[in-house]
Tab-separated table of C-alpha atoms in Angstrom:
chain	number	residue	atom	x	y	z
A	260	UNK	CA	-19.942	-0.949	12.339
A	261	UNK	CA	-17.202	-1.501	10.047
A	262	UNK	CA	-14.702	-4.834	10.498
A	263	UNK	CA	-12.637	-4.515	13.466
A	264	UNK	CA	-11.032	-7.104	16.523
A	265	UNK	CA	-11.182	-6.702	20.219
A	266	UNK	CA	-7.824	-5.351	20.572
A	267	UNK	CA	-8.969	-2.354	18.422
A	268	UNK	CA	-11.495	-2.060	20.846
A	269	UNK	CA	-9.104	-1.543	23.796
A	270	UNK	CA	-6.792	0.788	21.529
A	271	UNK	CA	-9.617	3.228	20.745
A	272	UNK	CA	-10.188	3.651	24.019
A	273	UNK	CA	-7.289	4.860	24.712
A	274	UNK	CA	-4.063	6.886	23.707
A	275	UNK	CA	-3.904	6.376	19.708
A	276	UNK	CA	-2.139	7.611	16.799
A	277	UNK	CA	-3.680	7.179	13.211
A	278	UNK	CA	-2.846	7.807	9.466
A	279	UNK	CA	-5.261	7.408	6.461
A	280	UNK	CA	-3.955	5.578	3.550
A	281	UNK	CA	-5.362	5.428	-0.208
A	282	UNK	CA	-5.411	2.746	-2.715
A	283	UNK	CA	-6.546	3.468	-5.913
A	284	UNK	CA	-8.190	0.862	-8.367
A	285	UNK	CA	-9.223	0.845	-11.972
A	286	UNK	CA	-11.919	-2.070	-12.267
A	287	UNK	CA	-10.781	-4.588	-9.770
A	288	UNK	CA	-6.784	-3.714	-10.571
A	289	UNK	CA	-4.998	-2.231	-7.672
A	290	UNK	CA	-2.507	0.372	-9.384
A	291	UNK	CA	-1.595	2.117	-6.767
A	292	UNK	CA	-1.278	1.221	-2.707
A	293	UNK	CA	-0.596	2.699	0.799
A	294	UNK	CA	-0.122	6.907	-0.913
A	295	UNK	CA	0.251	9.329	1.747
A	296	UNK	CA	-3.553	11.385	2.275
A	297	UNK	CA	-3.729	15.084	3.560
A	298	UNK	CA	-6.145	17.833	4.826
A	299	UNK	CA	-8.839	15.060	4.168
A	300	UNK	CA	-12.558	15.143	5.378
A	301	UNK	CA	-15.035	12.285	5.051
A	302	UNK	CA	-18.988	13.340	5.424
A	303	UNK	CA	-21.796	10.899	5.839
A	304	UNK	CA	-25.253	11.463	6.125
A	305	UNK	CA	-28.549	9.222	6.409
A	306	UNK	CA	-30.440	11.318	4.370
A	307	UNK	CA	-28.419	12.461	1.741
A	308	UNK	CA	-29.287	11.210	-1.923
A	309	UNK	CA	-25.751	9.626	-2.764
A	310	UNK	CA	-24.949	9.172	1.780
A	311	UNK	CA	-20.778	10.124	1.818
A	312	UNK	CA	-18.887	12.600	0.255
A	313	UNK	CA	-15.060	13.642	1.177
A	314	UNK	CA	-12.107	15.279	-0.472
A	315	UNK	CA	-8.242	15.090	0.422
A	316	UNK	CA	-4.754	15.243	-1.115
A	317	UNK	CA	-3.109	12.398	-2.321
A	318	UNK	CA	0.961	12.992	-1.593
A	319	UNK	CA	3.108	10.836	-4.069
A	320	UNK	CA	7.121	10.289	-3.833
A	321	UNK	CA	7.948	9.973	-7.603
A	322	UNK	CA	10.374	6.914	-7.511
A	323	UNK	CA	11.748	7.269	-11.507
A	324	UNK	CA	10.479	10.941	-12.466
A	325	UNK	CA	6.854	9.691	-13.347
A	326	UNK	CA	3.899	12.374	-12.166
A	327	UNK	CA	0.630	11.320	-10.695
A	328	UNK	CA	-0.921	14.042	-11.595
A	329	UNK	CA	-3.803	13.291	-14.313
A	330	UNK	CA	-4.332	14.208	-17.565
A	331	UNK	CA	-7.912	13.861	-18.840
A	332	UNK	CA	-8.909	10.055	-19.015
A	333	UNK	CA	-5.838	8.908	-18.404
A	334	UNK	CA	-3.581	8.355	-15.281
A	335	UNK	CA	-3.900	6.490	-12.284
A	336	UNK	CA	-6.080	9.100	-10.581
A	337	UNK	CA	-7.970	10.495	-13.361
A	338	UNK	CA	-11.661	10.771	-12.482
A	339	UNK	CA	-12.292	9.062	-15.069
A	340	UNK	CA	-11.349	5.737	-14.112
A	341	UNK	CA	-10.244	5.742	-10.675
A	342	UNK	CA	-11.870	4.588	-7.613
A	343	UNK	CA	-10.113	5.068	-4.039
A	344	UNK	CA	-10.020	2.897	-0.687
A	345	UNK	CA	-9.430	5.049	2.303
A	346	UNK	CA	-7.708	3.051	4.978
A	347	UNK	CA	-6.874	4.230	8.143
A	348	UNK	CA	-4.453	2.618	10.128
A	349	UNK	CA	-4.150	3.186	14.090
A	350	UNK	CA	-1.178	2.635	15.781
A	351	UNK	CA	-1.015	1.927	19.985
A	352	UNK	CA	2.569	1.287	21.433
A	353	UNK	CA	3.267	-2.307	19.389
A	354	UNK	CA	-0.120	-2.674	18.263
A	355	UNK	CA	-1.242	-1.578	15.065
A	356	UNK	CA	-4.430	-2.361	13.079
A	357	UNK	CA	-5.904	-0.721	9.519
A	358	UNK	CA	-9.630	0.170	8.830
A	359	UNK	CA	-10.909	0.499	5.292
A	360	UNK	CA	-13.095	3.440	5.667
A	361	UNK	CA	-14.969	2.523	1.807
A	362	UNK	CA	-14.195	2.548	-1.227
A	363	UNK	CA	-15.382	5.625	-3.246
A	364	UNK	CA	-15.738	7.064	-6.734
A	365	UNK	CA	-13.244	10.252	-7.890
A	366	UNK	CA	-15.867	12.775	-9.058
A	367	UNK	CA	-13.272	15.640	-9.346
A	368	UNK	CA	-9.821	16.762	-9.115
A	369	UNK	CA	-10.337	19.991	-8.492
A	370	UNK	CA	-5.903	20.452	-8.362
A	371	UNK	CA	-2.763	18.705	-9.068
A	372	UNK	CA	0.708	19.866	-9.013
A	373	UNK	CA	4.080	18.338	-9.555
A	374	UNK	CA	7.134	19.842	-8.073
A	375	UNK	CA	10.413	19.227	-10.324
A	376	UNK	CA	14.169	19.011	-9.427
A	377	UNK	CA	17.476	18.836	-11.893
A	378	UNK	CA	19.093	15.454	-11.775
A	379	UNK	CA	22.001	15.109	-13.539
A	380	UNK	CA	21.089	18.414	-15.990
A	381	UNK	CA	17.691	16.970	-16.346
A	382	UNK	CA	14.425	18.034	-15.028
A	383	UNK	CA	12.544	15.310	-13.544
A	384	UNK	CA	9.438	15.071	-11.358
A	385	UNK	CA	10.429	14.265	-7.807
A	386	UNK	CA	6.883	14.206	-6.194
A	387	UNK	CA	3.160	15.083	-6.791
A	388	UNK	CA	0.494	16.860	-4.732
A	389	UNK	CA	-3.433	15.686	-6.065
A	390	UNK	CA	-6.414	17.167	-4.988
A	391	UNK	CA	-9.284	14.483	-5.380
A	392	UNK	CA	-13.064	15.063	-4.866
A	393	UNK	CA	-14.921	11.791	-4.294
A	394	UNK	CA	-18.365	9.843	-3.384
A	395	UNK	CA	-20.308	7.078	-2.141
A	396	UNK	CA	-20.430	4.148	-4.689
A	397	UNK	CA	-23.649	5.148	-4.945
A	398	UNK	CA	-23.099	7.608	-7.295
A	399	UNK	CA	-22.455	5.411	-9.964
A	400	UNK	CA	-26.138	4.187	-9.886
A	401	UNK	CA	-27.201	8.063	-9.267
A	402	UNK	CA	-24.940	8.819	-12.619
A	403	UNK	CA	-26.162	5.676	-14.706
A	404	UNK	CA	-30.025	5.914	-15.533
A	405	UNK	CA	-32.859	4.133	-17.052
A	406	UNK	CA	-32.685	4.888	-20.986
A	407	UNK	CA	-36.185	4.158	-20.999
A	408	UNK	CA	-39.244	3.673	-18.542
A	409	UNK	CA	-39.145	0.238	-16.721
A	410	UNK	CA	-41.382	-2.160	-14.801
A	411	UNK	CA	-39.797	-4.392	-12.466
A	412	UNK	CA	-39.686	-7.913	-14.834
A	413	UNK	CA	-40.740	-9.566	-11.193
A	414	UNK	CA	-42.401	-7.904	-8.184
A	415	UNK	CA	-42.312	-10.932	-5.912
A	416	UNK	CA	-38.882	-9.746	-3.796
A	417	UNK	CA	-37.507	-5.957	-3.204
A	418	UNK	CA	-33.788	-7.411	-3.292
A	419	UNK	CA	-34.048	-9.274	-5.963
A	420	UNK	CA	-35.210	-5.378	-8.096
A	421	UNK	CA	-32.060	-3.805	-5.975
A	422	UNK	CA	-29.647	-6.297	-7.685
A	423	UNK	CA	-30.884	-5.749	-11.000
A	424	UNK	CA	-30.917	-1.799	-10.857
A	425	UNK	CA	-27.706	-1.590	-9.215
A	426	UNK	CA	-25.582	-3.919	-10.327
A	427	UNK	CA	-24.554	-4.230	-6.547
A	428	UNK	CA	-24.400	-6.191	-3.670
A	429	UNK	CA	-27.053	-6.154	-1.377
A	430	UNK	CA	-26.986	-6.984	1.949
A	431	UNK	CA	-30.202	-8.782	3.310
A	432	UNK	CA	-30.223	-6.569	6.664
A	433	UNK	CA	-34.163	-6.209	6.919
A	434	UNK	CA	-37.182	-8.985	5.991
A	435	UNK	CA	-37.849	-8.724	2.017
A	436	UNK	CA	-41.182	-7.795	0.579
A	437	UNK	CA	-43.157	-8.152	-2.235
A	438	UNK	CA	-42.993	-5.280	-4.793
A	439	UNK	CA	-46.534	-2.798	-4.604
A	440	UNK	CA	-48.283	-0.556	-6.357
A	441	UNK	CA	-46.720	-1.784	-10.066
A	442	UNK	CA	-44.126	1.448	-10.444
A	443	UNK	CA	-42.863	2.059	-13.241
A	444	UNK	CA	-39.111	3.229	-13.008
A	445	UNK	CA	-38.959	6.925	-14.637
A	446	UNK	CA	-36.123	7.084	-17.223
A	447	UNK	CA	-34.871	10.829	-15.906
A	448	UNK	CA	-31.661	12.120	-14.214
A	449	UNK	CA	-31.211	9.979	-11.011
A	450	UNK	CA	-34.096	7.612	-11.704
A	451	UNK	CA	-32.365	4.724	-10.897
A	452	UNK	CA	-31.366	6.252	-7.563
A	453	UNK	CA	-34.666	6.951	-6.772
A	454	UNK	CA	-36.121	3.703	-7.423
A	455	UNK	CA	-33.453	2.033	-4.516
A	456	UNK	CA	-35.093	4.426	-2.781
A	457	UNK	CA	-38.727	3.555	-3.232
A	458	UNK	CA	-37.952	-0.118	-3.351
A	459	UNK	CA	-35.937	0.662	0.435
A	460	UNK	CA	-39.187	2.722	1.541
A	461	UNK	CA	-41.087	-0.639	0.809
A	462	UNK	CA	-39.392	-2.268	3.533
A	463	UNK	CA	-39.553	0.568	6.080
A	464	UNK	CA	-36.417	1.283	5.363
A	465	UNK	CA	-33.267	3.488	4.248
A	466	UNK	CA	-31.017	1.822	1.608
A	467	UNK	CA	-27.167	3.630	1.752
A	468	UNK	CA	-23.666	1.923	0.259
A	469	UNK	CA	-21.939	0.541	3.980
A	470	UNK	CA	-17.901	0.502	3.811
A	471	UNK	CA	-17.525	-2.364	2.488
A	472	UNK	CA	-18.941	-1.331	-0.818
A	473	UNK	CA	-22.714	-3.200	-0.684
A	474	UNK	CA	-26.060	-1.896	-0.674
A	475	UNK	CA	-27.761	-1.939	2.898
A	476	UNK	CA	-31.181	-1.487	4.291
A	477	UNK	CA	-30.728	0.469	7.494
A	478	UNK	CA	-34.541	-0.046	9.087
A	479	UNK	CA	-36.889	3.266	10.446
A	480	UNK	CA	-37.270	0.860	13.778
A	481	UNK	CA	-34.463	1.548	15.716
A	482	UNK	CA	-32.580	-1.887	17.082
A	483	UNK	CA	-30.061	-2.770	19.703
A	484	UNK	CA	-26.976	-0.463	20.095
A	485	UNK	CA	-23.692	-2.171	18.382
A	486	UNK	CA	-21.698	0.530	19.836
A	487	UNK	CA	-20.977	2.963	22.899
A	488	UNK	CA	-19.998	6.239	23.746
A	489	UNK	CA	-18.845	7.461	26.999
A	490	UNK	CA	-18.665	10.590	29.040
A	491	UNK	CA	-16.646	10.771	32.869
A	492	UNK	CA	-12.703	10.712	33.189
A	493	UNK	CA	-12.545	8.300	30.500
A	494	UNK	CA	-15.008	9.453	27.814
A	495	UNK	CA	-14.764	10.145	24.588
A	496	UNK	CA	-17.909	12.417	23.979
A	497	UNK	CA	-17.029	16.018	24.282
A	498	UNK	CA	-20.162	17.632	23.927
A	499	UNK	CA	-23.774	17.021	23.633
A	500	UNK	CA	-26.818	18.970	22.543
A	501	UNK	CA	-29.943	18.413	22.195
A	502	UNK	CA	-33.499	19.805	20.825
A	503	UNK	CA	-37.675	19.871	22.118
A	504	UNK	CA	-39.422	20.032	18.988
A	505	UNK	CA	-43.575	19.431	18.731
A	506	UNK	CA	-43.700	20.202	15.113
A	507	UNK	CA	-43.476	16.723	14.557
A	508	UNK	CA	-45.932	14.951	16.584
A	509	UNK	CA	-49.222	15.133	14.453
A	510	UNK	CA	-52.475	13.644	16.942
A	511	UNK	CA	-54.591	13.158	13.513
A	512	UNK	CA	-53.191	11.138	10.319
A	513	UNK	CA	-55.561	12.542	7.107
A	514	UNK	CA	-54.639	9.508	4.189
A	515	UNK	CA	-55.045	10.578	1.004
A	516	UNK	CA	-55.079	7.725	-2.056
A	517	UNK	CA	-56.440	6.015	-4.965
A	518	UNK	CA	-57.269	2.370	-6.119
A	519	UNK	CA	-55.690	1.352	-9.383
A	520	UNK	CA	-59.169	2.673	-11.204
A	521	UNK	CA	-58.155	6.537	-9.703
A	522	UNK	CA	-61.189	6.312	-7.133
A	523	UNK	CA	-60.346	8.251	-3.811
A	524	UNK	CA	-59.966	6.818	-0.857
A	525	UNK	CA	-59.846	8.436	2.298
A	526	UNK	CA	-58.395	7.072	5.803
A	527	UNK	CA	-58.116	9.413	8.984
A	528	UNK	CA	-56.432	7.791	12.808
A	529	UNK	CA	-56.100	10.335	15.719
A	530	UNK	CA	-55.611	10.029	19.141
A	531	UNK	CA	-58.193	8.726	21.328
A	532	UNK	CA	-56.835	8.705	24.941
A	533	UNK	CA	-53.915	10.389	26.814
A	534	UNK	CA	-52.427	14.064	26.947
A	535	UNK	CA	-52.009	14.190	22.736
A	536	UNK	CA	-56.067	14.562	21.917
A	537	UNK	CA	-56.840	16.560	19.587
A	538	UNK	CA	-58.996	18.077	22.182
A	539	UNK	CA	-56.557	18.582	24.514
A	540	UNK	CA	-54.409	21.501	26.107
A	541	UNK	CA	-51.798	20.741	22.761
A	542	UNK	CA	-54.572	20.977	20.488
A	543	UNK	CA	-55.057	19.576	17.029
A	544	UNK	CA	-51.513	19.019	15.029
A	545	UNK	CA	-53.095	17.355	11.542
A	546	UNK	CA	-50.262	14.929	9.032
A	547	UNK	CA	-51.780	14.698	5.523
A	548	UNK	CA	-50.313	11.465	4.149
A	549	UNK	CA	-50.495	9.536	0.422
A	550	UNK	CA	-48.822	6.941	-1.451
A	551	UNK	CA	-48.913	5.156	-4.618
A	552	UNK	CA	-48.665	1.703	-2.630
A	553	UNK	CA	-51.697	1.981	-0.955
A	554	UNK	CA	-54.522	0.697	-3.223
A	555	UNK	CA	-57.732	-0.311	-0.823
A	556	UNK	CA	-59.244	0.835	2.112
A	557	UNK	CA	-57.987	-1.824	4.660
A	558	UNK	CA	-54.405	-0.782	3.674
A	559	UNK	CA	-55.266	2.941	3.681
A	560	UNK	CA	-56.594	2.183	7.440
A	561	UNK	CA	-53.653	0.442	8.514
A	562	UNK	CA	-51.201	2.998	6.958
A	563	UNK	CA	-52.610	6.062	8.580
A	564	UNK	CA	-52.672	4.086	11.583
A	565	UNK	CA	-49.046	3.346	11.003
A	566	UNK	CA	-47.811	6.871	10.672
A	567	UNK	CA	-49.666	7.699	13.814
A	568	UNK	CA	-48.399	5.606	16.028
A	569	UNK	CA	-44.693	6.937	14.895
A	570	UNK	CA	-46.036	10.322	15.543
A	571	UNK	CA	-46.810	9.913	19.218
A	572	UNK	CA	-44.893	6.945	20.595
A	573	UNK	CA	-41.680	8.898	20.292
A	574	UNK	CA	-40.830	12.404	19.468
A	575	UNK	CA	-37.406	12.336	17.399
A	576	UNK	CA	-34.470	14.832	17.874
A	577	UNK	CA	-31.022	15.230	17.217
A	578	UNK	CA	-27.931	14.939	19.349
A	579	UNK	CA	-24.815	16.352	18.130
A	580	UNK	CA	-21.584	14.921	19.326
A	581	UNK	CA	-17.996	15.736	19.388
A	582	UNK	CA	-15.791	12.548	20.489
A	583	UNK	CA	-12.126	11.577	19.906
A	584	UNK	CA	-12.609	10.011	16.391
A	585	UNK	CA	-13.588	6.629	16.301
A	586	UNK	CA	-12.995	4.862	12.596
A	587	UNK	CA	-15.694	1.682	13.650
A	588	UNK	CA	-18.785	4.613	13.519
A	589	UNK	CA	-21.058	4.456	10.177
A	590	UNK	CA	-24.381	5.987	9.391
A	591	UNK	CA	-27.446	3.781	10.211
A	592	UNK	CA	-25.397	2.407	13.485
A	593	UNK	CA	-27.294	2.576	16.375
A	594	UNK	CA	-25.172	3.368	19.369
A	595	UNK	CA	-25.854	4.267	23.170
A	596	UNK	CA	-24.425	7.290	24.869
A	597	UNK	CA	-24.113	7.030	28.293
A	598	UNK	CA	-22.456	8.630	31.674
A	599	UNK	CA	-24.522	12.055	30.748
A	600	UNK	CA	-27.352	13.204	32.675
A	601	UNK	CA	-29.882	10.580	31.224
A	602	UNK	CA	-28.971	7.502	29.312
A	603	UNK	CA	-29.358	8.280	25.353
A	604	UNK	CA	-29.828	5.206	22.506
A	605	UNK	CA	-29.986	6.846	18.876
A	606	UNK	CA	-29.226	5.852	15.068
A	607	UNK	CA	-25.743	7.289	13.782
A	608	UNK	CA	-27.610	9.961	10.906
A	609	UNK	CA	-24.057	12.240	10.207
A	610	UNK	CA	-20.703	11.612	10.624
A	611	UNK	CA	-17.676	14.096	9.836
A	612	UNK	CA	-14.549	12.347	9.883
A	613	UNK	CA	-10.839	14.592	9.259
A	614	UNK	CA	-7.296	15.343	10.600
A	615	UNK	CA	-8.271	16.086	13.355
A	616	UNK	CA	-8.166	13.856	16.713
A	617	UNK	CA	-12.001	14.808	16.576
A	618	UNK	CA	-15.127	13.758	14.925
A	619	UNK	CA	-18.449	14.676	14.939
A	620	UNK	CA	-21.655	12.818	15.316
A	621	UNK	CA	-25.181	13.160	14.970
A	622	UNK	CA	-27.578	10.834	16.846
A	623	UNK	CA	-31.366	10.511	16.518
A	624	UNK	CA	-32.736	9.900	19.766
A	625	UNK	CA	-36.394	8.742	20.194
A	626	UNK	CA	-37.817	10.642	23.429
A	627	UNK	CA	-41.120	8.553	24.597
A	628	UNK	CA	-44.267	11.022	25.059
């Protein structure tokens, strides 16, 4: 969840106005703070290469005839250089309390417009409307590859690799693990992406920029709930769906690898007992699984083993969710939903933030079998 006090708390569970703020920086220099933001949408999602993506219009007073409207490279929201904080401030009778929502890169600006008055006989700019595309900090490592193939100098810690190829912070949100399988970092478009990614799948997990601008590890085992939503008189969910789906649960795990000489080796786990054998009424569903970390048999054993007992301990679906907006939310939270028909625990996977008093929300539930 992002930064937040109790009172917050009590205000979002009520009646609540809010307004979303930019600040724009070049490097670490704040050039411009608090501009007006309209007909914006944030989108996050789990599984998405660079994880948020938005767009908006930045409103600008001119105060002395100058135009914030860019012009290549330069000016202060040129995509170029500029990086922008969305902050969204809620506002509750007296109280009144600001969330920074990220900070993100400008990819585009797809418009920008000045509008012009006479003052004194002269024509002078007297405000600017700017249309800005932007994205996940992410994207910088997504834009900034390997110029040639690279080994990872030490293989003894995962974060230790995700500094050096990012450049980033790193939050320590999961237990580290030795590096595997010797990669070798491919020097292609969105290489360096991908190998955050491989180094995250190391550690059972799914590595995404959080709000705060750092690299986290949001683990495939779901935790404890940080957050709630309710339904009843009071609630803030609006409406929930949900989805059945076998096409997912596999009762036999074929593994598929080779040892660092190329020789095959071959792994297979089903189910033994229970109302998923293969020789029962839902029949045989077979997963074929590989990977270049698995070198020897005892590890091919225990990672078939592995992806089986994900299979059938818990079919996974999706919930979708439409709730009075709540800034806290961010992908990889997990959050419980409860006062509908059976209680509901599932990871945050999308979230569609905008002007309106709404949001949307996409939860994946684990259903036991």
């Amino acid at each position: 969840m992002r930064q937040h006090t109790d009172d917050l708390l009590d205000a979002l569970a009520g009646s609540f106005t809010r307004r979303v703020l930019v600040n724009v920086f070049h490097g670490t220099d704040r050039v411009a703070t608090d501009l007006a933001f309209e007909s914006w949408s944030l989108e996050s999602d789990l599984d998405s290469a660079v994880g948020t993506s938005g767009s908006g219009v930045v409103v600008y007073p001119s105060v002395s005839g100058e135009s914030l409207s860019p012009e290549g490279t330069k000016g202060v929201l040129s995509p170029f250089r500029a990086r922008v904080e969305l902050v969204m401030e809620v506002s509750a009778g007296g109280f009144r309390e600001r969330v920074s929502l990220g900070l993100f890169r400008v990819v585009t600006v797809p418009e920008a417009r000045d509008y012009t008055a006479d003052v004194d006989g002269v024509s002078r700019v007297v405000s600017s409307r700017v249309k800005i595309g932007f994205a996940s900090l992410a994207e910088d490592v997504r834009r900034r590859g390997f110029r040639f193939p690279e080994q990872p100098p030490q293989t003894d810690s995962c974060y230790r690799e995700l500094r050096r190829i990012t450049g980033m912070p790193v939050l320590e949100s999961v237990p580290d693990a030795a590096i595997s399988g010797n990669p070798t970092w491919e020097a292609k478009q969105g290489g360096r992406l991908d190998a955050v990614q491989k180094l995250a799948d190391q550690m059972s997990a799914t590595a995404v920029v959080n709000s705060a601008g750092a690299w986290v590890l949001v683990p495939d085992e779901q935790g404890e709930p940080v957050a709630s939503l309710h339904l009843g008189e009071r609630g803030t969910v609006l409406d929930v769906g949900n989805e059945i789906d076998t096409d997912t649960v596999y009762n036999v795990v074929v593994g598929q690898f080779e040892d660092d000489d190329r020789n095959p080796i071959y792994a297979i786990a089903e189910v033994e007992a229970g109302d998923l054998r293969p020789d029962s009424l839902y029949l045989e569903t077979t997963r074929y699984y590989s990977s270049p970390f698995v070198k020897t048999q005892e590890a091919a054993e225990s990672a078939v083993q592995a992806i089986l007992a994900l299979s059938t301990g818990a079919q996974v679906y999706d919930v979708p969710i439409q709730c009075h907006i709540n800034p806290l939310i961010e992908v990889g939270d997990v959050v419980s939903l409860e006062g509908w028909v059976r209680p509901l625990v599932g990871r945050v996977v999308k979230v569609t933030l905008g002007d309106s008093a709404l949001m949307n929300v996409t939860l994946s539930v684990r259903r036991a079998l």
